[in-house]
Coordinates of C-alpha atoms and ligand atoms in Angstrom, one line a residue:
M1 CA 0.0 0.0 0.0
D2 CA 1.5 3.3 -1.0
V3 CA 0.2 5.6 1.7
S4 CA 2.0 8.4 3.5
S5 CA 1.0 11.1 6.1
F6 CA -2.0 13.2 5.1
N7 CA -1.0 16.9 4.7
P8 CA -4.0 18.9 3.6
P9 CA -3.5 22.3 2.0
R10 CA -4.2 25.5 3.9
R11 CA -7.7 26.5 2.7
T12 CA -9.8 29.5 3.6
L13 CA -13.3 28.1 4.5
M14 CA -16.2 30.4 3.6
G15 CA -18.9 27.8 3.0
P16 CA -21.7 26.6 5.2
G17 CA -19.3 24.9 7.7
P18 CA -16.9 23.7 8.9
S19 CA -15.6 27.2 9.2
D20 CA -12.0 28.5 9.6
I21 CA -10.4 27.7 12.9
S22 CA -8.1 30.1 14.8
P23 CA -4.5 28.8 15.1
Q24 CA -5.0 29.2 18.9
V25 CA -7.8 26.6 18.9
L26 CA -5.8 24.2 16.7
Q27 CA -2.9 24.5 19.0
A28 CA -5.1 23.8 22.1
Q29 CA -6.1 20.5 20.4
S30 CA -2.5 19.3 20.2
R31 CA -1.8 19.6 23.9
P32 CA -0.9 16.5 25.8
I33 CA -3.7 14.0 26.5
I34 CA -4.9 13.4 30.0
G35 CA -7.5 10.9 31.4
H36 CA -11.1 12.0 31.0
L37 CA -11.7 11.4 34.7
D38 CA -8.5 13.2 35.7
P39 CA -9.5 16.0 38.2
L40 CA -7.8 18.6 35.9
F41 CA -10.0 17.4 33.0
V42 CA -13.1 17.4 35.1
N43 CA -12.3 21.0 36.1
M44 CA -11.9 21.9 32.5
M45 CA -15.3 20.4 31.7
D46 CA -16.9 22.5 34.4
E47 CA -15.3 25.6 32.8
I48 CA -16.7 24.5 29.4
K49 CA -20.1 24.3 31.0
A50 CA -19.8 27.9 32.5
L51 CA -18.5 29.2 29.1
L52 CA -21.4 27.5 27.3
Q53 CA -23.9 29.0 29.7
Y54 CA -22.4 32.4 28.8
A55 CA -22.6 31.7 25.0
F56 CA -26.2 30.5 25.3
Q57 CA -27.1 33.2 27.8
T58 CA -28.6 30.8 30.3
T59 CA -28.3 29.6 33.8
N60 CA -29.6 26.1 32.8
Q61 CA -27.7 23.5 34.9
H62 CA -28.2 21.0 32.1
T63 CA -25.8 22.6 29.7
F64 CA -22.9 20.7 28.1
A65 CA -21.5 19.4 24.8
V66 CA -22.7 16.1 23.2
S67 CA -19.7 14.1 22.0
A68 CA -20.9 14.1 18.4
P69 CA -21.8 16.7 15.6
G70 CA -24.7 19.0 15.5
S71 CA -27.1 16.4 14.1
A72 CA -26.5 14.4 17.3
G73 CA -27.5 17.5 19.3
M74 CA -30.7 17.6 17.3
E75 CA -31.3 14.0 18.0
T76 CA -30.6 14.5 21.7
C77 CA -33.3 17.1 21.9
F78 CA -35.9 15.0 20.0
V79 CA -35.3 11.6 21.7
N80 CA -35.3 13.0 25.2
L81 CA -38.3 15.4 24.9
L82 CA -40.6 13.4 22.8
E83 CA -42.4 10.2 23.6
P84 CA -44.5 8.1 21.3
G85 CA -47.8 9.8 20.6
D86 CA -46.6 13.3 21.6
K87 CA -47.8 16.0 19.1
V88 CA -44.9 18.2 17.8
I89 CA -45.2 21.1 15.5
V90 CA -42.2 20.9 13.1
C91 CA -41.4 24.1 11.1
I92 CA -39.8 23.4 7.7
N93 CA -38.2 26.1 5.6
G94 CA -35.1 24.4 4.5
V95 CA -32.9 21.3 4.9
F96 CA -32.6 21.2 8.6
G97 CA -36.3 21.6 9.4
Q98 CA -36.7 18.5 7.1
R99 CA -34.1 16.7 9.3
M100 CA -36.1 17.7 12.4
L101 CA -39.2 16.0 10.9
E102 CA -37.1 12.8 10.3
N103 CA -36.2 12.8 14.0
A104 CA -39.8 13.5 15.2
E105 CA -41.0 10.5 13.1
R106 CA -38.4 8.2 14.4
C107 CA -39.4 9.1 18.0
G108 CA -42.9 7.8 17.3
A109 CA -44.2 11.4 17.8
V110 CA -47.1 12.8 15.8
P111 CA -45.6 15.6 13.7
I112 CA -47.7 18.6 12.6
V113 CA -45.7 20.1 9.7
V114 CA -45.7 23.9 9.1
E115 CA -44.1 24.6 5.8
D116 CA -42.7 27.8 4.5
N117 CA -40.9 28.5 1.2
W118 CA -37.1 28.0 1.1
G119 CA -35.6 31.5 1.5
E120 CA -38.3 32.7 3.8
P121 CA -38.6 32.7 7.6
V122 CA -41.0 30.5 9.6
S123 CA -44.4 32.2 9.5
L124 CA -45.7 33.1 13.0
T125 CA -49.3 33.2 11.6
K126 CA -49.0 29.6 10.4
V127 CA -47.5 28.4 13.7
S128 CA -50.2 30.2 15.6
K129 CA -52.9 28.5 13.5
A130 CA -51.3 25.1 14.1
F131 CA -51.5 25.6 17.8
E132 CA -55.2 26.6 17.5
Q133 CA -55.9 23.4 15.5
Y134 CA -53.8 21.2 17.9
P135 CA -54.0 22.7 21.4
D136 CA -52.5 19.5 22.9
T137 CA -49.2 20.1 21.1
K138 CA -46.3 19.2 23.4
V139 CA -43.3 20.7 21.5
L140 CA -42.6 23.4 18.9
A141 CA -39.5 22.7 16.9
F142 CA -37.8 25.1 14.5
V143 CA -34.5 26.2 13.1
H144 CA -33.2 29.6 14.2
A145 CA -30.7 30.1 11.4
E146 CA -31.4 28.0 8.3
T147 CA -27.9 27.3 6.8
S148 CA -29.4 25.9 3.6
T149 CA -30.9 29.2 2.7
G150 CA -29.3 31.9 4.9
V151 CA -32.6 32.9 6.6
A152 CA -33.1 33.8 10.3
S153 CA -36.5 33.1 11.9
D154 CA -37.9 35.1 14.8
A155 CA -36.9 32.7 17.6
Q156 CA -38.0 35.1 20.4
A157 CA -41.6 35.4 19.0
L158 CA -41.9 31.7 18.2
C159 CA -40.9 30.8 21.7
A160 CA -43.4 33.3 23.2
L161 CA -46.1 31.7 21.0
A162 CA -45.1 28.2 22.3
K163 CA -45.2 29.4 25.9
K164 CA -48.6 31.0 25.4
N165 CA -49.9 27.6 24.2
G166 CA -48.3 25.6 27.0
S167 CA -45.7 24.0 24.7
L168 CA -42.0 23.3 25.1
T169 CA -39.5 24.4 22.4
I170 CA -36.7 22.7 20.5
V171 CA -34.5 25.2 18.8
D172 CA -31.7 24.5 16.2
A173 CA -29.0 27.1 16.9
V174 CA -26.2 25.3 15.1
T175 CA -25.4 28.2 12.8
S176 CA -26.8 31.0 15.1
L177 CA -24.7 30.5 18.2
G178 CA -22.1 33.2 18.4
G179 CA -23.1 34.8 15.0
I180 CA -26.4 36.5 15.8
P181 CA -28.3 37.5 19.0
L182 CA -29.5 34.4 20.9
K183 CA -30.8 34.6 24.5
V184 CA -31.9 31.2 25.8
D185 CA -33.3 32.3 29.2
E186 CA -34.8 35.7 28.1
W187 CA -36.5 34.1 25.1
G188 CA -37.7 31.0 27.2
I189 CA -36.1 28.3 25.0
D190 CA -36.5 24.8 26.5
A191 CA -34.1 22.6 24.5
I192 CA -31.4 24.0 22.3
Y193 CA -28.5 22.5 20.4
S194 CA -25.6 23.9 18.4
G195 CA -22.5 22.8 16.6
S196 CA -18.8 23.4 17.3
Q197 CA -17.8 24.0 13.7
K198 CA -19.9 26.9 12.6
C199 CA -19.7 30.3 14.4
L200 CA -17.8 28.9 17.3
S201 CA -15.0 28.1 14.8
C202 CA -13.9 25.0 16.6
V203 CA -13.1 21.5 15.3
P204 CA -16.2 19.6 14.0
G205 CA -17.7 16.8 16.1
L206 CA -19.2 18.4 19.2
S207 CA -22.7 19.7 19.9
P208 CA -23.4 22.1 22.7
V209 CA -26.9 21.6 24.2
S210 CA -28.9 23.1 27.0
F211 CA -32.2 22.0 28.6
S212 CA -34.4 24.3 30.7
Q213 CA -35.9 23.0 34.0
A214 CA -39.2 22.4 32.2
A215 CA -37.4 20.2 29.7
V216 CA -35.6 18.3 32.4
D217 CA -38.9 17.8 34.2
K218 CA -40.5 16.4 31.0
L219 CA -37.6 14.0 30.7
K220 CA -37.9 12.9 34.3
Q221 CA -41.6 12.2 33.9
R222 CA -41.2 10.0 30.8
K223 CA -43.2 6.8 30.8
T224 CA -40.9 5.2 28.3
K225 CA -37.2 4.8 28.2
V226 CA -35.3 7.2 25.8
Q227 CA -34.7 5.0 22.7
S228 CA -31.0 5.9 22.4
W229 CA -28.7 4.7 25.2
F230 CA -25.9 7.1 24.1
L231 CA -28.1 10.2 24.0
D232 CA -30.2 9.5 27.0
Q233 CA -29.7 12.6 29.1
T234 CA -30.7 10.9 32.4
L235 CA -27.5 8.8 32.0
V236 CA -25.3 11.6 30.7
M237 CA -26.3 13.9 33.6
G238 CA -24.2 11.9 36.0
Y239 CA -21.1 12.5 33.8
W240 CA -21.4 16.2 33.2
S241 CA -23.2 17.3 36.3
G242 CA -21.2 18.8 39.1
E243 CA -23.6 17.7 41.9
Q244 CA -23.2 13.9 41.4
K245 CA -19.9 12.2 41.5
R246 CA -18.4 12.0 38.0
S247 CA -19.0 8.5 36.7
Y248 CA -18.0 6.8 33.5
H249 CA -20.5 7.1 30.7
H250 CA -18.4 7.2 27.6
T251 CA -14.9 8.3 26.9
A252 CA -15.0 12.1 26.2
P253 CA -13.2 13.3 23.1
V254 CA -10.5 14.8 25.3
T255 CA -8.5 16.8 22.8
A256 CA -11.6 18.1 20.9
L257 CA -12.9 19.4 24.2
Y258 CA -9.6 21.3 24.7
A259 CA -10.4 23.0 21.4
L260 CA -13.9 23.8 22.4
H261 CA -12.7 25.2 25.7
E262 CA -10.3 27.5 23.8
S263 CA -12.8 28.6 21.2
L264 CA -15.4 29.4 23.9
L265 CA -12.7 31.3 25.9
M266 CA -12.0 33.4 22.8
L267 CA -15.7 34.1 22.4
H268 CA -15.9 35.1 26.0
K269 CA -12.9 37.4 25.7
E270 CA -14.3 39.1 22.7
G271 CA -17.7 39.3 24.2
L272 CA -20.9 38.0 22.6
E273 CA -22.2 41.4 21.6
A274 CA -18.9 42.2 19.9
S275 CA -19.0 38.9 18.1
W276 CA -22.5 39.5 16.8
Q277 CA -21.4 43.0 15.7
R278 CA -18.3 41.7 13.9
H279 CA -20.5 39.2 11.9
A280 CA -23.0 42.0 11.0
Q281 CA -20.2 44.4 10.0
Q282 CA -18.3 41.9 7.8
H283 CA -21.6 40.9 6.2
T284 CA -22.1 44.5 5.2
V285 CA -18.7 44.8 3.7
L286 CA -19.2 41.6 1.8
A287 CA -22.7 42.6 0.6
E288 CA -21.3 46.0 -0.7
G289 CA -18.4 44.3 -2.4
L290 CA -20.7 41.7 -4.1
A291 CA -23.0 44.5 -5.3
R292 CA -20.0 46.2 -6.9
L293 CA -19.4 42.9 -8.8
G294 CA -23.0 42.9 -9.9
L295 CA -23.9 40.0 -7.5
D296 CA -27.1 40.1 -5.5
L297 CA -28.1 38.6 -2.2
M298 CA -31.3 36.6 -2.5
V299 CA -32.8 36.7 1.0
D300 CA -34.8 39.7 2.1
E301 CA -32.8 42.1 4.2
S302 CA -35.3 41.7 7.1
C303 CA -34.3 38.1 7.7
R304 CA -30.8 37.8 6.3
L305 CA -28.2 35.9 8.2
P306 CA -24.9 37.8 8.3
Q307 CA -23.0 34.5 8.7
L308 CA -24.5 32.8 5.7
N309 CA -25.0 34.7 2.5
L310 CA -27.1 33.3 -0.4
V311 CA -25.7 34.9 -3.6
A312 CA -27.6 34.8 -6.9
I313 CA -25.6 33.2 -9.7
P314 CA -25.8 35.4 -12.8
E315 CA -27.3 33.9 -16.0
G316 CA -24.9 31.8 -18.0
V317 CA -22.3 31.4 -15.4
D318 CA -20.9 27.9 -14.9
E319 CA -21.2 27.9 -11.1
Q320 CA -19.4 24.6 -10.5
A321 CA -16.4 25.8 -12.6
I322 CA -16.2 29.0 -10.6
R323 CA -16.2 27.1 -7.3
S324 CA -13.6 24.7 -8.5
R325 CA -11.3 27.5 -9.6
L326 CA -11.8 29.3 -6.3
L327 CA -10.8 26.1 -4.5
N328 CA -7.9 25.1 -6.8
D329 CA -6.4 28.5 -7.6
Y330 CA -7.2 30.4 -4.4
N331 CA -7.6 27.7 -1.8
L332 CA -11.0 29.3 -1.1
E333 CA -14.1 27.2 -0.4
I334 CA -17.6 28.6 -0.8
G335 CA -20.8 26.6 -0.7
A336 CA -23.1 25.4 -3.4
G337 CA -26.9 26.1 -3.4
L338 CA -29.2 23.4 -2.0
G339 CA -32.7 22.3 -3.0
K340 CA -34.4 24.8 -5.2
F341 CA -31.3 27.0 -5.0
A342 CA -29.0 24.3 -6.5
G343 CA -27.2 25.8 -9.5
K344 CA -29.0 29.1 -8.8
A345 CA -27.1 30.4 -5.7
W346 CA -23.8 30.2 -3.8
R347 CA -23.6 30.2 -0.1
I348 CA -20.8 32.3 1.3
G349 CA -20.2 31.8 5.0
L350 CA -18.8 34.4 7.4
M351 CA -18.7 32.2 10.4
G352 CA -16.6 32.8 13.5
Y353 CA -13.0 33.2 12.7
A354 CA -13.9 33.6 9.0
A355 CA -15.8 36.8 9.7
R356 CA -12.7 38.9 9.2
Q357 CA -11.8 41.7 6.8
E358 CA -9.0 39.7 5.2
N359 CA -11.3 36.8 4.4
V360 CA -13.9 39.1 2.9
S361 CA -11.3 40.9 0.8
L362 CA -9.8 37.6 -0.4
C363 CA -13.3 36.3 -1.4
L364 CA -14.2 39.4 -3.3
A365 CA -10.9 39.6 -5.1
A366 CA -10.9 36.0 -6.0
L367 CA -14.5 36.0 -7.2
S368 CA -13.9 39.1 -9.3
E369 CA -10.8 37.6 -11.0
V370 CA -12.4 34.2 -11.6
M371 CA -15.7 35.7 -13.0
A372 CA -13.7 37.9 -15.3
K373 CA -12.0 34.9 -16.8
D374 CA -15.3 33.0 -17.2
Ligands
PLP401 C1 -24.7 22.2 10.1 C2 -26.0 22.2 10.7 C3 -26.6 21.1 11.3 C4 -25.9 19.7 11.4 O1 -24.7 19.8 12.1 P1 -23.6 18.7 11.8 O2 -22.5 19.1 12.7 O3 -23.3 18.7 10.3 O4 -24.2 17.4 12.2 C5 -27.9 21.2 11.8 N1 -28.6 22.3 11.7 C6 -28.1 23.4 11.1 C7 -28.9 24.6 11.0 C8 -26.8 23.4 10.5 O5 -26.3 24.4 9.9

């Protein structure tokens, strides 16, 4: 077998994730391994919990990182909160709402689907009507920041609507955490999950989650066992919770957690508001630059995500050739369109460490040169 060490090129990642990682975070990951029940490691896990509480703006005790990617965070929320027969309103306006529906069905829950067009936010009116029609709904599930389209939905208003109707909420914050305002306690979110590799700019493979007291209560009152042993939060609690003695549940991804600790520390040092502002600012610079190149953003300004920009591809442009040339000649990755935007739009990510002037400048210069040659 002719195989040698894998040495990837240094790329600039401006797609839908994973995002660029700060050298400081990559360095943290290469520090010496210690045991995952070592008191020093346990102490670091407690710090991660405190830093996550800050990032989520919550005092929820049940706040930690699932040892698996964002999709596992999604599954964690669904399998713990839903029991067979529970009605759940699932809002679909892109890829990840669809994935939520898959999860709800596999839990044996009864999904009530509220659909909106790709590229538009979740409609409050439609959700309100769904609650009227199904007043015994247990959970409302929606995506805060739809990465497949670059659309933000009004999480605060949706959670208020759920509360008014006596329902819990499951919120997908994989792309929103760190990039746009998100306030778990103030907005009354019950179960939320995110991902390490989007605006937190950490290595992929971890999913921060947080459960409110109401969510923990629903979990404790379950009549049936959680169908997934690994994601059953009643079992994981003993591992991450400070009150109980730390006991073995699974082997934590030790070095990936060093990286998460470092990236959350960087977010804390910068400050959440400052991070939100930086994303908004770089988005404006990008949007202005794209306009100069004659490229338009497709999502209405009222619900645009700064960290994920849906760019209309001009008539007659070979979009795949452009992306290949960006990758091969400029080491720059941008994302392709999905669903009804496949071949019609690019997705340019400005997530976390990638939301910097030098990235925006590189992206605009490279696009300009490549499109001129096309
Ligand atoms: C990326 C993403 C996910 C899935 O995260 P993975 O880490 O790829 O499993 C879920 N929801 C949204 C909105 C995402 O952007």
